[in-house]
C-alpha cells in the first residue's frame, strides 16, 4: 500500500512538472522554460539571439550614419548653390558696365555668402560635426577676430561598421569640402603655392613650410606627426603676399597639390572688389579688375572641386544605404529564425494539455479508489 502511494506521488509530481511547462508555454509562447529542457536547442537560441543583437546594433548605427550622410549631402548641395551664385556675381563684376557702387554691393553680397558657407561647413547632427574628420566633437572651422576662417579638423574619416568585421569610411572632411587644388605638380616639376595654401602629396600626407624662414617643406604623416622627409630649397617671388616655388622629387608616382581654402579665396575676391590688397592698402582699378577676373577662374576651380567632393560623398552614402537594406534583411531573417526556434507550437501544447488533463483525471480516480480501500480489503 505504501509503495503504491509513493508511486502515485511520484507520477503526480511528474504530471505537475509537465503541467508547469505547458502553462509556461501557453502564457509566454516560448518553447523552453529552462536551458536544461533542451540543451542543444538552447545553444542554438543563444547563438541566434546574439546575431539578432549584433544586427540590431549595426542597424541602429547605420541609421544614425544615414541621417548624418543625408545632412552632409544637403549641406554640400547648398554649398554648390552658393558657389554658383558667387560665379554669377563675378560675371557681373567683370563687365565694364558695372559701376564702383555695383562692385561694392557685390563685395558685400560675397561677404554674406561667406558667412552662409561658414555655417554649412560647421553642420551638426546630434551634437556631432559632420565635416570634422575623425573627431566629430571638434568644430571643424573657426573664425578669428580678423574674419579669417581656418580648418581645424583632420584629413581622416571615421569608419563605421556595416557588417561583422567590415567597416566603411563615412562622409568627407572639411578639408575636402572647402579647399580646391589651385596648383598641381608631378615628378620633377615645380609646385607653386601661397603661404596660406596646404600642400598634400599623392598619399594624402601634408607638407608644411618651416617658419619663419619658409625655405623648406617638411612632411607630416596622416596622424599629423612630423617626419624626416623634406623638400628644399623653397623660393619665393618676393611679392606681397609672396608666391612660393618647390621642386618636386624625381620619383615615379609623385603628385603634389597646393590646396587653397575657399574662404581665403572669397576674402581675396572681396578685397579686390573693394580695390584693396590683403593688407588693406589701396590698389588701382585696373589691378583690381585683373584680380577679379583671375579669381573668377579660381572660383570655377573651387566649384569643380566641391562637385567632385559631393560626388564622392554620394558614392559613400550609397554604400550605407545598401548596407542598411542588407542588415535590415538579415535582422528580419534572424528574428524569424529566433521565433521559429524558440516559439512553442500552441496547437501541440493544446493537444498535450488535453492529454495531460485526461491523465490527471485517471490518476486522481485511481488515487480516490485506492483511498476507499480498507487495509483488510487491500490485503485480501
Coordinates of C-alpha atoms in Angstrom, one line a residue:
X1 CA 0.0 0.0 0.0
X2 CA 2.9 2.4 0.9
X3 CA 4.8 1.5 -2.2
X4 CA 1.8 2.2 -4.4
X5 CA 1.2 5.5 -2.7
X6 CA 4.8 6.5 -3.3
X7 CA 4.4 5.6 -7.0
X8 CA 1.2 7.7 -7.2
X9 CA 3.0 10.7 -5.6
X10 CA 5.9 10.3 -8.0
X11 CA 3.7 10.1 -11.0
X12 CA 1.7 13.1 -9.8
X13 CA 4.9 15.1 -9.4
X14 CA 5.9 14.3 -13.0
X15 CA 2.4 15.4 -14.2
X16 CA 2.7 18.6 -12.1
X17 CA 6.1 19.4 -13.7
X18 CA 4.7 18.8 -17.2
X19 CA 1.7 21.0 -16.3
X20 CA 4.0 23.8 -15.2
X21 CA 5.9 23.5 -18.5
X22 CA 2.7 23.6 -20.6
X23 CA 1.4 26.5 -18.6
X24 CA 4.6 28.4 -19.2
X25 CA 4.5 27.7 -22.9
X26 CA 0.9 28.8 -23.1
X27 CA 1.4 32.1 -21.3
X28 CA 4.8 33.1 -22.8
X29 CA 4.6 31.2 -26.2
X30 CA 8.2 30.2 -25.6
X31 CA 9.3 26.6 -26.0
X32 CA 12.0 26.5 -23.3
X33 CA 11.5 27.5 -19.7
X34 CA 15.0 26.3 -18.7
X35 CA 18.1 25.8 -20.8
X36 CA 18.3 22.3 -19.4
X37 CA 14.9 21.4 -21.1
X38 CA 16.8 21.0 -24.4
X39 CA 20.5 22.0 -24.2
X40 CA 21.1 21.7 -28.0
X41 CA 18.1 23.9 -28.8
X42 CA 19.1 26.3 -26.1
X43 CA 22.6 26.7 -27.6
X44 CA 21.1 27.4 -31.0
X45 CA 18.8 30.0 -29.5
X46 CA 21.7 31.8 -27.7
X47 CA 23.7 31.9 -31.0
X48 CA 20.7 33.2 -33.0
X49 CA 19.8 35.8 -30.3
X50 CA 23.4 37.0 -30.3
X51 CA 23.1 37.5 -34.1
X52 CA 19.9 39.5 -33.6
X53 CA 21.5 41.8 -31.0
X54 CA 24.5 42.3 -33.3
X55 CA 22.5 43.2 -36.3
X56 CA 20.2 45.4 -34.2
X57 CA 23.3 47.3 -33.2
X58 CA 24.6 47.5 -36.8
X59 CA 21.2 48.7 -38.0
X60 CA 21.0 51.4 -35.3
X61 CA 24.5 52.6 -36.1
X62 CA 23.9 52.7 -39.9
X63 CA 20.6 54.5 -39.4
X64 CA 22.4 57.2 -37.4
X65 CA 25.1 57.4 -40.0
X66 CA 22.5 57.7 -42.8
X67 CA 20.9 60.7 -41.1
X68 CA 24.4 62.4 -40.9
X69 CA 25.1 61.5 -44.5
X70 CA 21.8 63.0 -45.6
X71 CA 22.5 66.2 -43.8
X72 CA 26.0 66.3 -45.2
X73 CA 24.6 65.8 -48.7
X74 CA 22.1 68.6 -48.2
X75 CA 24.8 70.9 -47.0
X76 CA 27.0 70.1 -50.0
X77 CA 24.1 70.9 -52.3
X78 CA 23.7 74.3 -50.6
X79 CA 27.5 75.0 -50.8
X80 CA 27.3 74.4 -54.6
X81 CA 24.4 76.7 -54.9
X82 CA 26.3 79.4 -53.1
X83 CA 29.3 79.0 -55.3
X84 CA 27.1 79.2 -58.4
X85 CA 25.7 82.4 -57.0
X86 CA 29.3 83.7 -56.5
X87 CA 30.2 82.8 -60.0
X88 CA 27.2 84.7 -61.4
X89 CA 28.0 87.8 -59.4
X90 CA 31.7 87.7 -60.5
X91 CA 30.5 87.6 -64.1
X92 CA 28.6 90.8 -63.4
X93 CA 31.7 92.3 -61.7
X94 CA 33.8 91.6 -64.8
X95 CA 31.6 93.6 -67.1
X96 CA 32.6 97.1 -68.0
X97 CA 29.1 98.4 -67.2
X98 CA 29.4 97.6 -63.5
X99 CA 30.0 100.7 -61.5
X100 CA 32.1 101.1 -58.4
X101 CA 29.0 101.1 -56.3
X102 CA 28.0 97.9 -58.1
X103 CA 31.3 96.3 -57.2
X104 CA 30.9 97.4 -53.6
X105 CA 27.4 95.8 -53.5
X106 CA 28.8 92.6 -54.9
X107 CA 31.6 92.6 -52.3
X108 CA 29.0 92.9 -49.5
X109 CA 27.0 90.1 -51.1
X110 CA 30.0 87.8 -51.2
X111 CA 30.9 88.6 -47.6
X112 CA 27.4 87.5 -46.6
X113 CA 27.7 84.3 -48.7
X114 CA 30.9 83.5 -47.0
X115 CA 29.1 83.6 -43.6
X116 CA 26.5 81.1 -45.1
X117 CA 29.3 78.8 -46.2
X118 CA 30.8 79.1 -42.7
X119 CA 27.6 77.8 -41.1
X120 CA 27.2 75.0 -43.6
X121 CA 30.8 73.9 -43.1
X122 CA 30.1 73.5 -39.4
X123 CA 26.9 71.5 -39.9
X124 CA 25.9 69.4 -36.8
X125 CA 23.7 66.4 -36.4
X126 CA 23.0 65.2 -32.8
X127 CA 25.9 67.3 -31.5
X128 CA 28.4 65.8 -34.0
X129 CA 30.1 67.9 -36.7
X130 CA 29.7 66.0 -40.0
X131 CA 32.7 67.6 -41.7
X132 CA 35.2 67.4 -38.8
X133 CA 37.1 64.3 -40.0
X134 CA 37.9 61.5 -37.5
X135 CA 36.9 63.5 -34.4
X136 CA 33.3 64.7 -34.8
X137 CA 33.3 66.5 -31.5
X138 CA 35.8 69.1 -32.8
X139 CA 34.3 72.2 -34.5
X140 CA 35.9 71.9 -38.0
X141 CA 36.1 75.6 -38.9
X142 CA 37.0 78.5 -36.7
X143 CA 37.0 82.3 -37.4
X144 CA 39.5 84.7 -35.8
X145 CA 39.0 88.3 -35.0
X146 CA 40.0 89.4 -38.5
X147 CA 37.4 87.1 -40.1
X148 CA 39.9 84.5 -41.4
X149 CA 38.4 81.1 -41.4
X150 CA 40.7 78.1 -40.7
X151 CA 40.0 74.3 -40.9
X152 CA 40.9 72.7 -37.5
X153 CA 39.7 69.1 -38.3
X154 CA 41.9 66.4 -39.7
X155 CA 42.1 64.6 -43.1
X156 CA 41.0 61.2 -41.8
X157 CA 37.4 59.9 -41.9
X158 CA 35.5 58.0 -39.2
X159 CA 34.9 54.3 -40.0
X160 CA 31.5 52.8 -39.4
X161 CA 30.7 49.1 -39.2
X162 CA 28.4 47.9 -41.9
X163 CA 28.8 44.2 -41.2
X164 CA 30.5 42.0 -38.7
X165 CA 34.2 42.8 -39.1
X166 CA 33.6 45.1 -42.1
X167 CA 33.9 48.9 -41.9
X168 CA 33.5 51.8 -44.4
X169 CA 34.5 55.4 -44.2
X170 CA 31.7 57.9 -43.6
X171 CA 31.3 61.3 -45.3
X172 CA 34.0 63.7 -46.4
X173 CA 36.2 66.0 -44.4
X174 CA 36.0 69.8 -44.2
X175 CA 39.4 69.8 -45.9
X176 CA 37.9 68.0 -49.0
X177 CA 34.8 70.2 -48.7
X178 CA 36.2 73.7 -48.6
X179 CA 39.6 73.5 -50.4
X180 CA 40.5 73.2 -54.0
X181 CA 43.7 72.4 -55.9
X182 CA 45.0 75.8 -57.1
X183 CA 48.2 74.2 -58.3
X184 CA 49.4 70.7 -59.2
X185 CA 52.9 69.4 -59.9
X186 CA 54.3 65.9 -60.8
X187 CA 57.6 64.1 -60.8
X188 CA 60.5 66.5 -61.4
X189 CA 58.1 69.5 -61.8
X190 CA 57.7 72.7 -59.8
X191 CA 54.8 73.4 -57.5
X192 CA 53.7 77.0 -56.9
X193 CA 51.7 77.9 -53.9
X194 CA 50.9 80.7 -51.4
X195 CA 51.8 80.6 -47.7
X196 CA 48.2 80.0 -46.7
X197 CA 47.9 77.0 -49.0
X198 CA 48.1 73.5 -47.7
X199 CA 50.4 71.1 -49.6
X200 CA 49.3 67.5 -50.0
X201 CA 51.1 64.6 -51.7
X202 CA 49.7 61.6 -53.6
X203 CA 49.4 59.6 -50.3
X204 CA 47.4 62.3 -48.5
X205 CA 50.3 63.4 -46.4
X206 CA 50.7 67.1 -45.7
X207 CA 53.8 69.2 -46.2
X208 CA 54.3 72.4 -44.2
X209 CA 56.6 75.3 -44.6
X210 CA 59.2 75.8 -41.8
X211 CA 58.6 79.1 -40.0
X212 CA 60.0 81.7 -40.0
X213 CA 62.5 81.1 -42.8
X214 CA 60.0 79.4 -45.1
X215 CA 62.7 77.7 -47.2
X216 CA 61.9 74.1 -46.5
X217 CA 58.8 71.8 -46.9
X218 CA 58.6 69.1 -44.2
X219 CA 56.4 66.1 -44.4
X220 CA 53.8 65.2 -41.8
X221 CA 52.2 61.7 -41.8
X222 CA 48.4 61.0 -41.8
X223 CA 48.3 61.2 -38.0
X224 CA 49.9 64.7 -38.0
X225 CA 53.3 63.6 -36.8
X226 CA 56.4 65.3 -38.2
X227 CA 58.8 63.1 -40.3
X228 CA 62.3 63.5 -41.5
X229 CA 61.3 63.9 -45.2
X230 CA 61.9 67.4 -46.5
X231 CA 62.0 69.4 -49.8
X232 CA 64.4 72.2 -50.2
X233 CA 65.2 74.9 -51.3
X234 CA 61.9 76.7 -51.4
X235 CA 62.0 80.0 -53.1
X236 CA 59.5 82.9 -53.4
X237 CA 59.0 85.8 -55.8
X238 CA 59.4 88.5 -53.1
X239 CA 56.0 90.0 -53.7
X240 CA 53.3 90.7 -51.1
X241 CA 51.9 88.2 -50.5
X242 CA 54.7 86.0 -51.9
X243 CA 54.2 83.0 -54.2
X244 CA 56.5 80.1 -53.4
X245 CA 58.0 77.5 -55.7
X246 CA 59.0 74.0 -54.7
X247 CA 61.0 71.4 -56.8
X248 CA 59.2 68.0 -56.9
X249 CA 61.1 64.8 -56.1
X250 CA 62.3 62.9 -59.2
X251 CA 60.3 59.8 -58.1
X252 CA 57.7 57.9 -60.1
X253 CA 54.2 58.4 -58.9
X254 CA 54.9 61.8 -57.4
X255 CA 51.9 64.2 -57.3
X256 CA 51.7 67.3 -55.1
X257 CA 48.7 69.7 -54.9
X258 CA 48.5 73.1 -53.3
X259 CA 45.1 73.3 -51.7
X260 CA 43.6 76.7 -51.3
X261 CA 41.0 77.5 -48.7
X262 CA 37.7 78.6 -50.4
X263 CA 37.2 81.1 -47.6
X264 CA 40.6 82.7 -48.3
X265 CA 39.6 82.9 -52.0
X266 CA 36.4 84.7 -51.1
X267 CA 38.3 87.1 -48.8
X268 CA 40.8 87.9 -51.6
X269 CA 37.9 88.4 -54.1
X270 CA 36.1 90.8 -51.7
X271 CA 39.3 92.8 -51.2
X272 CA 39.8 93.0 -55.0
X273 CA 36.2 94.2 -55.4
X274 CA 36.9 96.9 -52.7
X275 CA 40.2 97.8 -54.5
X276 CA 42.5 96.9 -51.6
X277 CA 45.2 94.2 -51.2
X278 CA 45.4 91.6 -48.4
X279 CA 46.9 94.2 -46.0
X280 CA 44.1 96.8 -46.8
X281 CA 46.3 99.0 -48.9
X282 CA 44.6 100.6 -52.0
X283 CA 45.2 99.2 -55.5
X284 CA 44.4 100.5 -58.9
X285 CA 41.1 99.9 -60.6
X286 CA 42.9 98.1 -63.4
X287 CA 44.8 95.8 -61.0
X288 CA 41.5 95.2 -59.1
X289 CA 39.7 94.1 -62.3
X290 CA 42.6 91.9 -63.3
X291 CA 42.5 90.2 -59.9
X292 CA 38.7 89.8 -60.0
X293 CA 39.0 88.2 -63.5
X294 CA 41.6 85.8 -62.1
X295 CA 39.5 85.0 -59.0
X296 CA 36.6 84.2 -61.3
X297 CA 38.7 81.4 -62.8
X298 CA 39.7 80.2 -59.3
X299 CA 36.0 80.1 -58.2
X300 CA 35.4 77.8 -61.2
X301 CA 38.2 75.5 -59.9
X302 CA 36.6 75.7 -56.4
X303 CA 33.2 74.7 -57.8
X304 CA 34.7 71.8 -59.7
X305 CA 36.5 70.5 -56.5
X306 CA 33.3 70.8 -54.5
X307 CA 31.4 69.0 -57.2
X308 CA 33.9 66.1 -57.1
X309 CA 33.7 66.0 -53.3
X310 CA 29.9 65.9 -53.4
X311 CA 30.1 63.0 -55.9
X312 CA 32.5 61.2 -53.6
X313 CA 30.1 61.8 -50.7
X314 CA 27.2 60.5 -52.8
X315 CA 29.1 57.3 -53.5
X316 CA 29.9 56.7 -49.9
X317 CA 26.3 57.5 -48.9
X318 CA 25.0 54.9 -51.4
X319 CA 27.2 52.2 -49.7
X320 CA 25.5 52.9 -46.4
X321 CA 22.0 52.9 -48.0
X322 CA 22.7 49.4 -49.5
X323 CA 24.2 48.2 -46.2
X324 CA 21.2 49.3 -44.3
X325 CA 18.9 47.3 -46.6
X326 CA 21.2 44.2 -46.3
X327 CA 21.5 44.5 -42.5
X328 CA 17.7 45.0 -42.1
X329 CA 17.1 42.0 -44.2
X330 CA 19.5 39.8 -42.2
X331 CA 18.0 41.1 -38.9
X332 CA 14.5 40.1 -40.2
X333 CA 15.7 36.6 -41.1
X334 CA 17.4 36.1 -37.7
X335 CA 14.3 37.4 -35.9
X336 CA 12.1 34.9 -37.8
X337 CA 14.6 32.1 -37.1
X338 CA 14.7 33.0 -33.4
X339 CA 10.9 32.9 -33.2
X340 CA 10.7 29.6 -35.1
X341 CA 13.3 28.0 -32.8
X342 CA 12.0 29.4 -29.5
X343 CA 8.3 29.7 -30.0
X344 CA 6.1 27.0 -28.7
X345 CA 3.7 25.2 -31.0
X346 CA 0.4 26.2 -29.4
X347 CA -1.6 23.6 -31.2
X348 CA 0.8 20.9 -29.9
X349 CA 0.6 22.5 -26.5
X350 CA -3.2 22.3 -26.6
X351 CA -3.1 18.6 -27.5
X352 CA -0.6 17.8 -24.8
X353 CA -2.6 19.8 -22.2
X354 CA -5.8 17.8 -23.1
X355 CA -3.9 14.6 -22.8
X356 CA -2.4 15.7 -19.5
X357 CA -5.9 16.6 -18.3
X358 CA -7.1 13.0 -19.1
X359 CA -4.1 11.6 -17.4
X360 CA -4.7 13.7 -14.3
X361 CA -8.3 12.5 -14.3
X362 CA -7.4 8.9 -14.5
X363 CA -4.7 9.2 -11.8
X364 CA -6.9 11.0 -9.4
X365 CA -9.6 8.4 -10.0
X366 CA -7.1 5.7 -9.1
X367 CA -6.0 7.5 -6.0
X368 CA -9.6 8.0 -4.9
X369 CA -10.4 4.4 -5.3
X370 CA -7.3 3.4 -3.5
X371 CA -8.1 5.6 -0.6
X372 CA -11.5 4.0 -0.3
X373 CA -10.0 0.5 0.3
X374 CA -9.5 -0.7 3.9
X375 CA -6.3 -2.4 4.9
X376 CA -8.1 -5.7 5.2
X377 CA -9.7 -5.4 1.8
X378 CA -6.4 -4.3 0.3
X379 CA -4.7 -7.4 1.9
X380 CA -7.5 -9.6 0.7

